[in-house]
CSV table of C-alpha atoms in Angstrom, one decimal:
chain,number,residue,atom,x,y,z
K,1231,MET,CA,-42.0,39.7,-89.4
K,1232,ALA,CA,-43.6,42.0,-91.9
K,1233,ASP,CA,-42.4,42.0,-95.5
K,1234,PRO,CA,-39.2,44.1,-95.7
K,1235,THR,CA,-39.2,47.5,-97.5
K,1236,ARG,CA,-36.4,48.3,-99.9
K,1237,ILE,CA,-33.7,50.3,-98.0
K,1238,THR,CA,-33.1,53.6,-99.7
K,1239,ASP,CA,-32.9,56.1,-96.9
K,1240,TYR,CA,-33.2,56.6,-93.1
K,1241,PRO,CA,-37.0,56.0,-92.8
K,1242,SER,CA,-36.8,52.7,-94.8
K,1243,LEU,CA,-33.8,51.6,-92.8
K,1244,LEU,CA,-35.7,52.2,-89.5
K,1245,THR,CA,-38.7,50.3,-90.8
K,1246,ASN,CA,-36.5,47.3,-91.7
K,1247,VAL,CA,-34.7,47.4,-88.4
K,1248,GLU,CA,-38.0,47.4,-86.5
K,1249,ASN,CA,-39.2,44.5,-88.7
K,1250,TYR,CA,-36.2,42.4,-88.1
K,1251,LEU,CA,-36.2,43.1,-84.4
K,1252,ALA,CA,-40.0,42.3,-84.1
K,1253,ARG,CA,-40.0,43.5,-80.5
K,1254,ASP,CA,-42.1,46.5,-79.3
K,1255,ASP,CA,-39.8,47.2,-76.4
K,1256,LEU,CA,-36.8,47.9,-78.7
K,1257,GLN,CA,-38.5,50.2,-81.3
K,1258,SER,CA,-37.7,53.4,-79.5
K,1259,PHE,CA,-34.0,52.5,-79.5
K,1260,ALA,CA,-33.7,52.0,-83.3
K,1261,ALA,CA,-32.3,55.4,-84.0
K,1262,THR,CA,-29.7,54.9,-81.3
K,1263,PHE,CA,-28.7,51.6,-82.8
K,1264,VAL,CA,-28.2,53.4,-86.2
K,1265,GLN,CA,-26.0,56.0,-84.5
K,1266,MET,CA,-23.9,53.3,-82.8
K,1267,ALA,CA,-23.5,51.6,-86.1
K,1268,GLU,CA,-22.2,54.8,-87.7
K,1269,ASP,CA,-19.7,55.2,-84.9
K,1270,ARG,CA,-18.5,51.7,-85.7
K,1271,PHE,CA,-18.2,52.4,-89.4
K,1272,ASN,CA,-16.2,55.6,-88.7
K,1273,THR,CA,-13.8,53.6,-86.5
K,1274,ASP,CA,-13.5,50.4,-88.7
K,1275,LEU,CA,-14.0,51.6,-92.3
K,1276,LYS,CA,-11.5,53.3,-94.4
K,1277,VAL,CA,-12.4,53.3,-98.1
K,1278,VAL,CA,-11.9,55.8,-101.0
K,1279,ASP,CA,-15.5,56.8,-100.7
K,1280,MET,CA,-14.5,58.5,-97.5
K,1281,HIS,CA,-11.8,60.6,-99.1
K,1282,LYS,CA,-12.2,64.3,-98.8
K,1283,ALA,CA,-9.9,67.2,-99.6
K,1284,THR,CA,-9.8,70.8,-98.4
K,1285,GLY,CA,-8.3,72.4,-101.4
K,1286,ASP,CA,-5.5,74.9,-101.0
K,1287,VAL,CA,-5.6,76.6,-97.5
K,1288,THR,CA,-3.3,79.4,-96.7
K,1289,ILE,CA,-0.9,78.6,-93.7
K,1290,ASN,CA,-1.2,81.0,-90.8
K,1291,ASP,CA,1.3,81.4,-88.0
K,1292,ASP,CA,-0.4,78.5,-86.2
K,1293,GLY,CA,-1.0,76.4,-89.2
K,1294,VAL,CA,-4.5,75.5,-90.6
K,1295,ALA,CA,-7.6,74.1,-88.9
K,1296,GLN,CA,-8.1,70.4,-88.8
K,1297,PRO,CA,-11.4,69.5,-90.7
K,1298,ALA,CA,-14.3,69.0,-88.3
K,1299,ASP,CA,-15.2,65.7,-89.9
K,1300,PHE,CA,-11.7,64.3,-89.8
K,1301,VAL,CA,-11.1,60.6,-89.1
K,1302,ASP,CA,-7.6,59.8,-90.4
K,1303,TRP,CA,-5.0,61.2,-92.8
K,1304,VAL,CA,-4.5,60.2,-96.5
K,1305,ALA,CA,-2.0,62.9,-97.6
K,1306,VAL,CA,-0.9,66.5,-96.8
K,1307,ARG,CA,0.5,68.5,-99.7
K,1308,TRP,CA,2.4,71.8,-99.3
K,1309,LYS,CA,2.5,74.3,-102.1
K,1310,PRO,CA,4.8,77.4,-102.0
K,1311,VAL,CA,3.6,81.0,-102.5
K,1312,ALA,CA,3.2,82.2,-106.1
K,1313,GLY,CA,6.5,83.0,-107.8
K,1314,SER,CA,8.6,80.6,-105.7
K,1315,VAL,CA,11.0,78.2,-107.4
K,1316,GLN,CA,10.1,75.5,-104.9
K,1317,ARG,CA,8.0,72.6,-106.0
K,1318,PRO,CA,4.9,71.3,-104.2
K,1319,LEU,CA,5.7,68.6,-101.7
K,1320,TYR,CA,3.9,65.8,-99.9
K,1321,LEU,CA,4.8,66.0,-96.2
K,1322,ALA,CA,5.3,63.2,-93.7
K,1323,TYR,CA,3.5,63.0,-90.4
K,1324,ARG,CA,5.5,63.1,-87.1
K,1325,GLU,CA,4.4,63.3,-83.5
K,1326,PRO,CA,4.7,66.8,-82.1
K,1327,ASP,CA,7.3,65.8,-79.5
K,1328,SER,CA,9.4,63.8,-82.0
K,1329,PRO,CA,13.0,64.8,-82.7
K,1330,GLU,CA,12.2,65.1,-86.4
K,1331,PHE,CA,9.5,67.6,-85.9
K,1332,ARG,CA,11.3,69.6,-83.2
K,1333,HIS,CA,14.8,69.9,-84.6
K,1334,ARG,CA,15.8,67.3,-87.2
K,1335,HIS,CA,15.1,69.5,-90.3
K,1336,ARG,CA,16.7,72.4,-92.1
K,1337,PRO,CA,15.3,75.6,-90.4
K,1338,SER,CA,15.4,77.6,-93.6
K,1339,GLY,CA,14.5,74.7,-95.9
K,1340,VAL,CA,11.1,73.6,-97.3
K,1341,PRO,CA,8.6,72.0,-95.0
K,1342,GLN,CA,9.2,68.3,-94.4
K,1343,PHE,CA,6.8,67.3,-91.7
K,1344,TYR,CA,3.4,68.0,-90.3
K,1345,THR,CA,1.7,67.3,-87.0
K,1346,LEU,CA,-1.4,68.2,-85.0
K,1347,LEU,CA,-1.4,70.7,-82.2
K,1348,ALA,CA,-4.7,71.8,-80.5
K,1349,GLY,CA,-6.7,71.0,-83.5
K,1350,ARG,CA,-4.4,72.7,-85.9
K,1351,VAL,CA,-2.2,71.2,-88.7
K,1352,VAL,CA,1.3,72.6,-88.2
K,1353,VAL,CA,4.2,72.2,-90.6
K,1354,THR,CA,8.0,72.4,-89.9
K,1355,PRO,CA,9.9,74.4,-90.8
K,1356,PRO,CA,7.0,76.9,-91.0
K,1357,ILE,CA,7.5,78.2,-94.5
K,1358,PRO,CA,4.7,80.3,-96.1
K,1359,GLY,CA,2.5,78.6,-98.6
K,1360,THR,CA,-0.7,76.6,-98.7
K,1361,LEU,CA,-1.7,73.1,-97.5
K,1362,ASN,CA,-4.1,70.8,-99.2
K,1363,LEU,CA,-5.4,68.2,-96.7
K,1364,THR,CA,-6.7,64.9,-98.0
K,1365,TYR,CA,-8.3,62.8,-95.3
K,1366,TYR,CA,-10.9,60.1,-94.4
K,1367,ALA,CA,-14.1,62.0,-93.5
K,1368,ARG,CA,-16.6,60.9,-91.0
K,1369,LEU,CA,-19.7,59.3,-92.5
K,1370,PRO,CA,-22.5,61.9,-92.7
K,1371,SER,CA,-25.1,60.8,-90.1
K,1372,LEU,CA,-28.5,59.7,-91.2
K,1373,THR,CA,-31.3,61.8,-89.7
K,1374,VAL,CA,-34.9,62.8,-90.5
K,1375,ASP,CA,-33.5,66.0,-92.1
K,1376,THR,CA,-30.6,64.2,-93.9
K,1377,PRO,CA,-32.1,60.8,-94.8
K,1378,THR,CA,-29.4,59.6,-97.2
K,1379,ASN,CA,-25.6,59.4,-97.5
K,1380,TRP,CA,-23.2,57.7,-99.8
K,1381,LEU,CA,-23.0,54.5,-97.7
K,1382,ILE,CA,-26.7,53.8,-97.6
K,1383,GLN,CA,-26.9,54.5,-101.3
K,1384,LYS,CA,-24.0,52.2,-102.1
K,1385,ALA,CA,-24.5,49.4,-99.5
K,1386,PRO,CA,-27.8,49.5,-97.7
K,1387,MET,CA,-27.3,46.1,-96.2
K,1388,VAL,CA,-24.2,47.2,-94.5
K,1389,TYR,CA,-26.3,49.7,-92.6
K,1390,LEU,CA,-28.9,47.1,-91.7
K,1391,TYR,CA,-26.4,44.5,-90.6
K,1392,GLY,CA,-24.5,47.0,-88.6
K,1393,THR,CA,-27.6,48.4,-86.9
K,1394,LEU,CA,-28.9,44.9,-86.0
K,1395,LEU,CA,-25.4,44.0,-84.6
K,1396,GLU,CA,-25.7,47.0,-82.2
K,1397,ALA,CA,-29.2,45.9,-81.2
K,1398,MET,CA,-27.9,42.4,-80.3
K,1399,LEU,CA,-25.1,43.9,-78.3
K,1400,PHE,CA,-27.6,46.0,-76.5
K,1401,GLN,CA,-29.6,42.9,-75.6
K,1402,LYS,CA,-26.3,41.1,-74.4
K,1403,ASP,CA,-27.0,38.4,-76.9
K,1404,GLU,CA,-23.4,37.5,-77.9
K,1405,GLU,CA,-24.4,34.6,-80.1
K,1406,ARG,CA,-26.7,36.6,-82.4
K,1407,ALA,CA,-24.3,39.5,-82.2
K,1408,ALA,CA,-21.5,37.3,-83.6
K,1409,GLN,CA,-23.9,36.1,-86.4
K,1410,TRP,CA,-24.7,39.7,-87.5
K,1411,PHE,CA,-21.1,40.6,-87.2
K,1412,GLY,CA,-20.2,37.8,-89.6
K,1413,LEU,CA,-22.8,39.0,-92.1
K,1414,LEU,CA,-21.6,42.6,-91.8
K,1415,ASP,CA,-18.0,41.5,-92.4
K,1416,LYS,CA,-18.9,39.5,-95.5
K,1417,ARG,CA,-21.0,42.3,-96.9
K,1418,LEU,CA,-18.2,44.9,-96.3
K,1419,ALA,CA,-15.7,42.6,-98.1
K,1420,ALA,CA,-18.1,42.0,-101.0
K,1421,VAL,CA,-18.8,45.7,-101.5
K,1422,PHE,CA,-15.4,47.3,-100.8
K,1423,GLY,CA,-12.9,44.4,-101.3
K,1424,ALA,CA,-9.6,44.2,-99.6
K,1425,GLY,CA,-7.3,46.1,-102.0
K,1426,ASP,CA,-4.9,48.8,-100.9
K,1427,THR,CA,-7.1,51.6,-102.1
K,1428,GLN,CA,-10.4,50.0,-100.9
K,1429,LYS,CA,-9.6,48.7,-97.5
K,1430,THR,CA,-11.4,48.0,-94.3
K,1431,ALA,CA,-9.7,48.1,-90.9
K,1432,THR,CA,-8.9,44.7,-89.3
K,1433,ARG,CA,-12.2,43.4,-87.9
K,1434,THR,CA,-11.3,39.8,-86.9
K,1435,ALA,CA,-10.1,40.9,-83.5
K,1436,ARG,CA,-13.2,43.1,-83.1
K,1437,THR,CA,-15.5,40.0,-83.2
K,1438,ALA,CA,-13.9,38.8,-80.0
K,1439,THR,CA,-14.1,42.2,-78.5
K,1440,ASP,CA,-17.8,42.6,-79.3
K,1441,VAL,CA,-18.6,39.2,-77.8
K,1442,ALA,CA,-16.5,40.0,-74.7
K,1443,GLU,CA,-18.3,43.3,-74.3
K,1444,ALA,CA,-21.7,41.6,-74.4
K,1445,THR,CA,-20.6,38.9,-72.0
K,1446,ALA,CA,-19.2,41.5,-69.6
K,1447,ALA,CA,-22.4,43.5,-69.8
K,1448,LYS,CA,-24.5,40.4,-69.1
K,1449,ALA,CA,-22.3,39.6,-66.0
K,1450,ILE,CA,-22.8,43.1,-64.6
K,1451,ASN,CA,-26.5,43.0,-65.1
């Protein structure tokens, strides 16, 4: 394996991945492995670095648009129109077919709940005002044109380990996949910790899932 290059961006990540793999037949898949690792991060990782807010958005008849890079909610804050005596409120999420969202609220009162309908954030009761959506945003994908993002700047080894994990799953090598998963899990814990405001989704069960996926793929092939 060639001497590793310091990981600072997308090209240097690909260089390291190719060096670690040391297999000519896998080089063309390196970019796909990175993309698959990013999909995993978007599913498993929820940390304050992913927080994003829309600012105050005026509520239309059908609510406001859900952000395109949305992953999960942090908070939804309703603010009344200027001159109102009402105070801003944080709303609670309810499923659109729940009794609370449909009828267990005061029709003429302030908004209490929000839900998602066809890509729109809708409040009930539908009182005029604005919404400020705070949410977990998808990790900006690394590409040739956008070679850096906050994660590779903060934790480049997370990217490397996650990408190599996907490469091992691609090869149906469950033993080495489990090893890279263990390194990834430790690095995530070291960088982000396990506090309430810096948390990662439960990944212990994911290890068994990854190994099972690799085993099943091997059996099929």
